[in-house]
Structure formats: C-alpha cells, structure tokens
PDB file of C-alpha atoms in Angstrom:
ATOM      1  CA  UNK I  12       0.000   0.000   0.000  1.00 84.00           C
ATOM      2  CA  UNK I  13       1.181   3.665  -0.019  1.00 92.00           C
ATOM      3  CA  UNK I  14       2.388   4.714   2.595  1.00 94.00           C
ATOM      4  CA  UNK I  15       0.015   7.844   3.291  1.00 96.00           C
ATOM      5  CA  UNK I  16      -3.448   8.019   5.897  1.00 94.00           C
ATOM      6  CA  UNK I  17      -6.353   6.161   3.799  1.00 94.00           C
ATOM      7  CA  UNK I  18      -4.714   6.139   0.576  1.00 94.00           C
ATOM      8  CA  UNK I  19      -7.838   5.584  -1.425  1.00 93.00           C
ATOM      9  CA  UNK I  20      -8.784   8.638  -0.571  1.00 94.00           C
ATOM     10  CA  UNK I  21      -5.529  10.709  -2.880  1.00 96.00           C
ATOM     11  CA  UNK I  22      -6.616  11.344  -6.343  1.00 95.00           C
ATOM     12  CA  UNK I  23      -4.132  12.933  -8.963  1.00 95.00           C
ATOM     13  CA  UNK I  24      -5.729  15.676 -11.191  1.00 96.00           C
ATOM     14  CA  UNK I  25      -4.797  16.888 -14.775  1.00 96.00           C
ATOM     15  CA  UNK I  26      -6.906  19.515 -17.318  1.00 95.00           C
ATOM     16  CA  UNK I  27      -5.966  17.567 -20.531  1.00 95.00           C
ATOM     17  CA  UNK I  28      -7.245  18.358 -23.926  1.00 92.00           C
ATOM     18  CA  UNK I  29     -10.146  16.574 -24.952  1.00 91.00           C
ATOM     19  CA  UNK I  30      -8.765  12.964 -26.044  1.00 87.00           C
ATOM     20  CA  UNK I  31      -5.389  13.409 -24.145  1.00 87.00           C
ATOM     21  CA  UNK I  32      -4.765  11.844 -20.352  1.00 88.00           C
ATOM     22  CA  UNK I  33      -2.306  13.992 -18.290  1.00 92.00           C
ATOM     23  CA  UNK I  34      -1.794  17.821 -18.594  1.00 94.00           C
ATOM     24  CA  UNK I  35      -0.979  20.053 -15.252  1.00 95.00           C
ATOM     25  CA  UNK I  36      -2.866  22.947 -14.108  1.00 96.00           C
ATOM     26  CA  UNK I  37      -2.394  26.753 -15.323  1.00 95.00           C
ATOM     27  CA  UNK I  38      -2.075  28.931 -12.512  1.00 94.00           C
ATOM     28  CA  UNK I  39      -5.092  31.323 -13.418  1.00 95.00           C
ATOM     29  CA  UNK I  40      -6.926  27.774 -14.062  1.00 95.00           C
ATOM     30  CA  UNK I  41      -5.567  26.062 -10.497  1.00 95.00           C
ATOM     31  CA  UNK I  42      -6.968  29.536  -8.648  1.00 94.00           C
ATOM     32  CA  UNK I  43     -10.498  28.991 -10.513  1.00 94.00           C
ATOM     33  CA  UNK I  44     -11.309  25.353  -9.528  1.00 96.00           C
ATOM     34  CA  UNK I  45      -9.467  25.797  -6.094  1.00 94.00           C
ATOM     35  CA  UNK I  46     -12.247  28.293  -5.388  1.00 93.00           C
ATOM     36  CA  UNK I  47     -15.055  26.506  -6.744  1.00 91.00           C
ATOM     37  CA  UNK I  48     -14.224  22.886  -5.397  1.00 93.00           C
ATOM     38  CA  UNK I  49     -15.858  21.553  -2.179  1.00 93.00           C
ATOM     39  CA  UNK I  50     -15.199  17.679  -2.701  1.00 93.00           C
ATOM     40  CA  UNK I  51     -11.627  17.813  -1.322  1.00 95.00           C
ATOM     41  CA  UNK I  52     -10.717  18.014   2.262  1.00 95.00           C
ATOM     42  CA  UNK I  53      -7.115  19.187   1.113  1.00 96.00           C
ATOM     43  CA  UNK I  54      -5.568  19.660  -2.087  1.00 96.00           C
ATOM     44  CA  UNK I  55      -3.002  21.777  -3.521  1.00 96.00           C
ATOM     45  CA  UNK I  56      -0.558  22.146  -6.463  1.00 96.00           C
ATOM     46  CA  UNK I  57       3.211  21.651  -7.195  1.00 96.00           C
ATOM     47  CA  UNK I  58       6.570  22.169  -9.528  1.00 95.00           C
ATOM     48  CA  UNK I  59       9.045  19.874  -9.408  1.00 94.00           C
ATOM     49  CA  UNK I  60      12.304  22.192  -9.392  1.00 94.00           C
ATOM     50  CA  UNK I  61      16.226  21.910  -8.525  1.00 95.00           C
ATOM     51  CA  UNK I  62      18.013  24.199  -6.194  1.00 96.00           C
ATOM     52  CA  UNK I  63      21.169  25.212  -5.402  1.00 96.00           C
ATOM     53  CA  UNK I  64      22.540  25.165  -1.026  1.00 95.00           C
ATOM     54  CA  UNK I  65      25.382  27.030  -0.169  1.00 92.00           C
ATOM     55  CA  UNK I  66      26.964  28.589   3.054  1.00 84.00           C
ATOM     56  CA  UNK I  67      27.964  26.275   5.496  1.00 76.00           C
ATOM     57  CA  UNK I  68      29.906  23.808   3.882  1.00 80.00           C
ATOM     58  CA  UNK I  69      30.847  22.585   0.236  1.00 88.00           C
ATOM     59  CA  UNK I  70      27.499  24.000  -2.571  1.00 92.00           C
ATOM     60  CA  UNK I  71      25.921  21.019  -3.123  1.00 93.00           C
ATOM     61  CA  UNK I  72      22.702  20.057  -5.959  1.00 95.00           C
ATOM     62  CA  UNK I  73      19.382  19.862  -4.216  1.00 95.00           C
ATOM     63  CA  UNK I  74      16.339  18.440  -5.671  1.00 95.00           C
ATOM     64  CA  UNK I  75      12.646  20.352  -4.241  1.00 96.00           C
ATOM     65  CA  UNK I  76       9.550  21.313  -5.170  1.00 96.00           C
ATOM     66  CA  UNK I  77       7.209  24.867  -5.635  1.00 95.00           C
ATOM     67  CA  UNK I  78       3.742  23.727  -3.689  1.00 95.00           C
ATOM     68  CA  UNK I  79       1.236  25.493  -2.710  1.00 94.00           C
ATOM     69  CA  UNK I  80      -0.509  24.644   0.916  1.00 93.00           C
ATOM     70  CA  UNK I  81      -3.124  21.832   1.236  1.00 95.00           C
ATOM     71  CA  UNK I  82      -0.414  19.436  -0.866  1.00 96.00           C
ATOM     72  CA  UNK I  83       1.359  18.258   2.015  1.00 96.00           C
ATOM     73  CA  UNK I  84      -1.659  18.522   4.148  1.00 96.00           C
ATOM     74  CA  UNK I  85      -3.580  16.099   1.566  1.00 96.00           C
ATOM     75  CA  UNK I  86      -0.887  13.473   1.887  1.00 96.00           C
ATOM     76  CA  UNK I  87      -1.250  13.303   5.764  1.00 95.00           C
ATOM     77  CA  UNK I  88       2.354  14.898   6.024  1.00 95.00           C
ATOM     78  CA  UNK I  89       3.662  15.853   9.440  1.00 93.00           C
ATOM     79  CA  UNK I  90       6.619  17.655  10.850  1.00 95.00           C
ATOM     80  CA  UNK I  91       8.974  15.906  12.899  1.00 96.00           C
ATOM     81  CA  UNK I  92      10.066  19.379  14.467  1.00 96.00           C
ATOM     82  CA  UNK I  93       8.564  22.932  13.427  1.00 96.00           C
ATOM     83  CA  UNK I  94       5.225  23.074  10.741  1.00 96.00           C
ATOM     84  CA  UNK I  95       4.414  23.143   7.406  1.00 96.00           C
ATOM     85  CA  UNK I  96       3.761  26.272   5.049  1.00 94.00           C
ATOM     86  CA  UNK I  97       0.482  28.455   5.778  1.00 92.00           C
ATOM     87  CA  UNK I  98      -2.039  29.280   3.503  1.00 89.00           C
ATOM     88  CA  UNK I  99      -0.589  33.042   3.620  1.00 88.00           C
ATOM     89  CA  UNK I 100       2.672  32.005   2.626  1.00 88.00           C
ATOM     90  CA  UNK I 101       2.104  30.008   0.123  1.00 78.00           C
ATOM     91  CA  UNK I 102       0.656  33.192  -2.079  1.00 75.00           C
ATOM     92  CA  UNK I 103       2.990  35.978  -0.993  1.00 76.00           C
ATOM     93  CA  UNK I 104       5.507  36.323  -3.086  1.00 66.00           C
ATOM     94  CA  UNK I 105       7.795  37.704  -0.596  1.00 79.00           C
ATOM     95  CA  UNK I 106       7.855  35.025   1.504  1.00 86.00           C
ATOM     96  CA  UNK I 107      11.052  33.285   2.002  1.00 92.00           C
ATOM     97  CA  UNK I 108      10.154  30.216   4.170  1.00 96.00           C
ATOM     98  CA  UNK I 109      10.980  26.252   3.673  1.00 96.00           C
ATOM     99  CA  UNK I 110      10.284  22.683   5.303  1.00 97.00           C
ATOM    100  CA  UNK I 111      12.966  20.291   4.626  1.00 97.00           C
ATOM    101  CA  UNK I 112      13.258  16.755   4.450  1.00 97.00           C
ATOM    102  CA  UNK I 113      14.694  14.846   7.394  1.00 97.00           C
ATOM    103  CA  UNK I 114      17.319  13.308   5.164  1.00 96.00           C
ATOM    104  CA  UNK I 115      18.512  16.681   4.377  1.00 96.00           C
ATOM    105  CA  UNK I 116      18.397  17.956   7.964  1.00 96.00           C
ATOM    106  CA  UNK I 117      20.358  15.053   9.092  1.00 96.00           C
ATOM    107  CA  UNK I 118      23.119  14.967   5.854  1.00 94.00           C
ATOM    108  CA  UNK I 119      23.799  18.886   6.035  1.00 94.00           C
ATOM    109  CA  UNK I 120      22.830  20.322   9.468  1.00 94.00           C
ATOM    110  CA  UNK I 121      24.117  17.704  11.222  1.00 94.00           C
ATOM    111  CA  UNK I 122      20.750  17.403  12.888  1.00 95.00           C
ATOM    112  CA  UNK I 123      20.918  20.469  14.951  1.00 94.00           C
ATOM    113  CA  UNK I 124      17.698  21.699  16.041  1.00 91.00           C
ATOM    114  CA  UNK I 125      18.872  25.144  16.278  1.00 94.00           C
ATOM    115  CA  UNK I 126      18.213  25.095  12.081  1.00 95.00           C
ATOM    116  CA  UNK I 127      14.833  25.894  12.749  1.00 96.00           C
ATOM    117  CA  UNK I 128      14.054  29.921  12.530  1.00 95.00           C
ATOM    118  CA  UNK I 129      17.460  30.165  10.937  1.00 95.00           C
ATOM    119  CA  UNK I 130      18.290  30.983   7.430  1.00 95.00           C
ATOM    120  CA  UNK I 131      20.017  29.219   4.677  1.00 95.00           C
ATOM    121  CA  UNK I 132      21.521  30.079   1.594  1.00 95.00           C
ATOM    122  CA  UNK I 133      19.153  28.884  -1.644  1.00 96.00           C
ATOM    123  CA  UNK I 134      20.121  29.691  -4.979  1.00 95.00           C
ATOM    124  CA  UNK I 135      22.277  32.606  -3.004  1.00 94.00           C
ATOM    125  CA  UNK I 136      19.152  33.772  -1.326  1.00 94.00           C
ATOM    126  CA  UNK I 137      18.126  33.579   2.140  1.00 95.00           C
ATOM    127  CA  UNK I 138      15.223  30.901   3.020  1.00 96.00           C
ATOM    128  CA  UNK I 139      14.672  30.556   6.850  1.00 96.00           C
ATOM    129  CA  UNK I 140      13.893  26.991   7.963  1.00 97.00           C
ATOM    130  CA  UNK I 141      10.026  26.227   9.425  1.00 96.00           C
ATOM    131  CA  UNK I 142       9.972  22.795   9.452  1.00 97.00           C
ATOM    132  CA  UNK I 143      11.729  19.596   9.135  1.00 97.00           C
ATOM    133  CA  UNK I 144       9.828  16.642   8.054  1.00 97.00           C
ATOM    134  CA  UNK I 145       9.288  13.006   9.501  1.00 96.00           C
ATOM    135  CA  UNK I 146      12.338  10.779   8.236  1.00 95.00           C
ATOM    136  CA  UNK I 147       9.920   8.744   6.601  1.00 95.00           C
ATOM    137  CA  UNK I 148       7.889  11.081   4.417  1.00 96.00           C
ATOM    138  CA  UNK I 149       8.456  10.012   1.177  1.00 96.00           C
ATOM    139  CA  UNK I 150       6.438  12.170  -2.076  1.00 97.00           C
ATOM    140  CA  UNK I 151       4.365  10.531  -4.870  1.00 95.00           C
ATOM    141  CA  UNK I 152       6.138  11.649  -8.066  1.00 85.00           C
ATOM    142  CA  UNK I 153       5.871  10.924 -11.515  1.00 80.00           C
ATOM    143  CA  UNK I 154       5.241   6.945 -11.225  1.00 83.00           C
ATOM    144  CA  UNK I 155       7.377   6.696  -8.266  1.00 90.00           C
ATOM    145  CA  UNK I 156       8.468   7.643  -4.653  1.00 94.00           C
ATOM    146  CA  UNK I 157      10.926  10.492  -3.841  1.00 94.00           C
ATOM    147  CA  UNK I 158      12.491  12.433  -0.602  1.00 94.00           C
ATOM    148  CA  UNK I 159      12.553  16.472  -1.732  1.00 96.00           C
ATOM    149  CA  UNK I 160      14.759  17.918  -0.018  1.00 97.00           C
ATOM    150  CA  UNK I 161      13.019  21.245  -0.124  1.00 97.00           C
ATOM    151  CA  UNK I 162       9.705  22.123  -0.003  1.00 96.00           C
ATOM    152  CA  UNK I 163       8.883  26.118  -0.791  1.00 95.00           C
ATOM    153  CA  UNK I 164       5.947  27.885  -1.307  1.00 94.00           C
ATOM    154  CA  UNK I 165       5.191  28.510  -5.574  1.00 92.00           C
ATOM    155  CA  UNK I 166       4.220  31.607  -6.495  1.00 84.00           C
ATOM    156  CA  UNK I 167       1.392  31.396  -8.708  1.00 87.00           C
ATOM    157  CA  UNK I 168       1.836  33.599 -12.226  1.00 80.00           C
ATOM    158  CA  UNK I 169      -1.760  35.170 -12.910  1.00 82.00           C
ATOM    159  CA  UNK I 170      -1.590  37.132 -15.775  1.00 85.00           C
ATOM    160  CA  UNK I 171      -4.269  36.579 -18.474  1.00 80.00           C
ATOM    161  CA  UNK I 172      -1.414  34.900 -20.794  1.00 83.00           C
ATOM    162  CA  UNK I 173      -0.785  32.933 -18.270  1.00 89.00           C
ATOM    163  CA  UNK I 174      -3.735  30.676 -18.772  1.00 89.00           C
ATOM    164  CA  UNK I 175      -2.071  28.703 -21.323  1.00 88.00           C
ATOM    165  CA  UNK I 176       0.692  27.545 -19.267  1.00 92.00           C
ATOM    166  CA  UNK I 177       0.579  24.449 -17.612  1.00 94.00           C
ATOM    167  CA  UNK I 178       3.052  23.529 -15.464  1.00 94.00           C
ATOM    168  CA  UNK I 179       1.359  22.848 -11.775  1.00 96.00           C
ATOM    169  CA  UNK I 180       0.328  19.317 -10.767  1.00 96.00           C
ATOM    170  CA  UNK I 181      -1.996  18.630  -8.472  1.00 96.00           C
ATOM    171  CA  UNK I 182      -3.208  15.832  -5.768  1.00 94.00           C
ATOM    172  CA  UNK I 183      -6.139  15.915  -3.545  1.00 96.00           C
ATOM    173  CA  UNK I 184      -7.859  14.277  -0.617  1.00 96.00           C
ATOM    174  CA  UNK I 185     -11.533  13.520  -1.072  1.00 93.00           C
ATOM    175  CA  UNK I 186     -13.924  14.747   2.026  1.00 93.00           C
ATOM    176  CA  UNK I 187     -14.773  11.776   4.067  1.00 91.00           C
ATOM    177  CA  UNK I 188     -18.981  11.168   2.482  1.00 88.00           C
ATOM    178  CA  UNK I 189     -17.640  12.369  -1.123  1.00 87.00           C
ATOM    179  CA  UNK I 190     -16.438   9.629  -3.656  1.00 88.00           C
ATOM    180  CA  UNK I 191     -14.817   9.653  -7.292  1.00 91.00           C
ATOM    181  CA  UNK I 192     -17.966  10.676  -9.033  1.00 93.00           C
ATOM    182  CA  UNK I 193     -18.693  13.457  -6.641  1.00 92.00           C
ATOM    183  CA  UNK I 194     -15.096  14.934  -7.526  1.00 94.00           C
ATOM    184  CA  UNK I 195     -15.502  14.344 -11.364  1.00 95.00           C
ATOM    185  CA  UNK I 196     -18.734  15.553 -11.487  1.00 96.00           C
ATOM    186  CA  UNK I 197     -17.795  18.979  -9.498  1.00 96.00           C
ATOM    187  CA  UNK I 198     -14.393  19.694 -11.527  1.00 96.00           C
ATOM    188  CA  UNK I 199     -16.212  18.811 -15.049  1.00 96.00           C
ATOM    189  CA  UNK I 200     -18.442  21.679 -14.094  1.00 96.00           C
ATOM    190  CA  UNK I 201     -15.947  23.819 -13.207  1.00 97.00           C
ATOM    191  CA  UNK I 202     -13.828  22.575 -16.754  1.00 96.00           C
ATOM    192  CA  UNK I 203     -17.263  23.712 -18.039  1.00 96.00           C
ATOM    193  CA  UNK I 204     -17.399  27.114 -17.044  1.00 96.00           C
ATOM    194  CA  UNK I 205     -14.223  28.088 -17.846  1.00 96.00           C
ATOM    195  CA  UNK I 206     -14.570  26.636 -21.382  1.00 96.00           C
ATOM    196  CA  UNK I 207     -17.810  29.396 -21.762  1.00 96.00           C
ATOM    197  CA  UNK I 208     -15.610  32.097 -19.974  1.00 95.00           C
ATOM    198  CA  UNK I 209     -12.183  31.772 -21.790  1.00 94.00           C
ATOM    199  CA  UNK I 210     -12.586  29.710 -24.761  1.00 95.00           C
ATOM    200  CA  UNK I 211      -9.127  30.699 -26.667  1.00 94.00           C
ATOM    201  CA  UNK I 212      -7.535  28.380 -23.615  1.00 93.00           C
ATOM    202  CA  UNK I 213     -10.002  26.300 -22.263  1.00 93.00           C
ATOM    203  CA  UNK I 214     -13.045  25.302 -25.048  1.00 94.00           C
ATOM    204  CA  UNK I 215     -11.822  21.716 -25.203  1.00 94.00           C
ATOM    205  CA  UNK I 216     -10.452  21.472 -21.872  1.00 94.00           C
ATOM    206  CA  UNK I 217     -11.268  19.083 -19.480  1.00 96.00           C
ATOM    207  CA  UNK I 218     -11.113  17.864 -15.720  1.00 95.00           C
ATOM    208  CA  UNK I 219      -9.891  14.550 -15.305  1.00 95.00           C
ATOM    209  CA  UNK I 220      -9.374  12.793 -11.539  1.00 96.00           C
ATOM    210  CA  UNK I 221      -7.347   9.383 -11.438  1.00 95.00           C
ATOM    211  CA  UNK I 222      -6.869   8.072  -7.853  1.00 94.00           C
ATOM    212  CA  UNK I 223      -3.335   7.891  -6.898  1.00 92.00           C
TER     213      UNK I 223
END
C-alpha cells in the first residue's frame, strides 16, 4: 500500500485536452477550480524544481519542489520538528520560508535543532527553515516515490497569458462522504465554465481525476 493516511482517498488531477490523459494545471486555471471545489478536504498544487545550497559547507545540488498549501496537508504529512507552510505564505511572493526533508536535515545540518528559525543560503538567497519533516515522508512523483529535499511555497503567475501555461500538478484528498464521481462531477463543471468564460484556452479542456 502507499504509505500515506487512507490512501484511497488521494486522487491525482490533470486539465488535458479533450482525447489526451495527463496535462498540469495553469495557474489562473488552479486559482479557478481551487475556489469553486468543495469535494476535497485538502488539495493543492506543485513544480518539481532543482536548487542550489550554499553557506555552510561545500554547494551542493538539491532536488525540491514549488507547492502550494493543502499538498502536504492532503498526503497526511507531518513535521517531525517545526510546521508546514500556511495558507498566507504560500501566495505571498515575498515570503522566504521552507520545510525540509529529514534526510537533508540530518546529511547537512548535522541534525541540529537550532536550524529551525534560521536561514540558509538557496540559490544565493536567504530561506529561513520552518519545518523539518518526519524521516519517513516520502512524495508521490511521476510513477514513483521520492524524498525532496526542499519544499517552498510557488508563487502562482496570474496574468491573463498565463492561462495557457501548464506547469502545476496537483493531488487531492476527497472529504470523508464524497467519492470519485462526486469529484468528477464537481471539476467537469468547473472545466465547463471556464470553457464558456475563456474559450481561446479552455473550449476543449477538461477535468480529469485518477486516484493515486
């Protein structure tokens, strides 16, 4: 089984053409069904992305991911030490906050607990430290399991032209009482909408939920 809380509960969902299977979210398109959705409990959006670390020892290559809040939540992710993101922080784009992942914590800090509230060096910018994950968290990727070692907020682009970019995936967590059908039923509706509201970018676009 996968190794999350009531795993038949974690759908994967994509905005493909009509006819195709898997296409991420816009941002302007993740904002409009994240407001009109009730059948999730928690579900948010990510970009896979690779960072730099420096300061504090040799600049090492750092795999991580852009989410927004309610991703980690939807997974049943907890903190070994500190918290996750907030939903504030994961839309200000002058926010300069990350969790890491307990492998990281361990390899590079040396485990010291005094990392939390402290800064470190990504991509030559200052990030301070919120939260260190449990050492055996492990992230649904692309057809397999992975350890980010950083998790920081994404910073949605919302321009009009930026409906036709799609580069946000997304996983959710059904409300206890809702099933598959609810979901699909509520997104196609939404997918609807938006095809009558922008149809240069969405007229044959669609919702599509797959259970994890």
């Amino acid at each position: 089984p996968l190794p999350y809380p009531e795993p038949d509960r974690l759908m994967t969902i994509w905005t493909p053409q009509e006819g195709g299977s898997f296409n991420p979210f816009s941002a302007p398109d993740w904002i409009s069904f994240n407001e009109g959705a009730e059948s999730f409990e928690a579900w948010g959006v990510y970009e896979p992305r690779s960072f730099n670390l420096s300061g504090g020892g040799l600049p090492q290559q750092a795999e991580g991911l852009r989410i927004s809040h309610g991703l980690l939540e939807a997974l049943g992710a907890t903190p070994a030490r500190g918290r996750l993101l907030t939903p504030e922080e994961s839309v200000d784009p002058g926010t300069r906050v990350t969790v890491i992942s307990h492998h990281l914590w361990e390899q590079r800090f040396g485990s010291d607990l005094e990392i939390l509230g402290t800064e470190i060096l990504v991509d030559q910018e200052p990030w301070m430290v919120v939260g260190i994950l449990e050492e055996d968290f492990r992230f649904p990727d692309w057809q397999r399991l992975t350890e980010p070692d950083l998790f920081m907020p994404v910073f949605l682009r919302t321009e009009p032209e930026d409906r036709g970019s799609y580069y946000l995936r997304a996983f959710g967590r059904h409300r206890e009482g809702r099933s598959l059908e609810n979901a699909r039923e509520e997104l196609a509706t939404i997918a609807a909408g938006l095809a009558l509201d922008v149809p240069e970018t969405n007229a044959r676009r669609r919702a599509r939920v797959v259970p994890l």
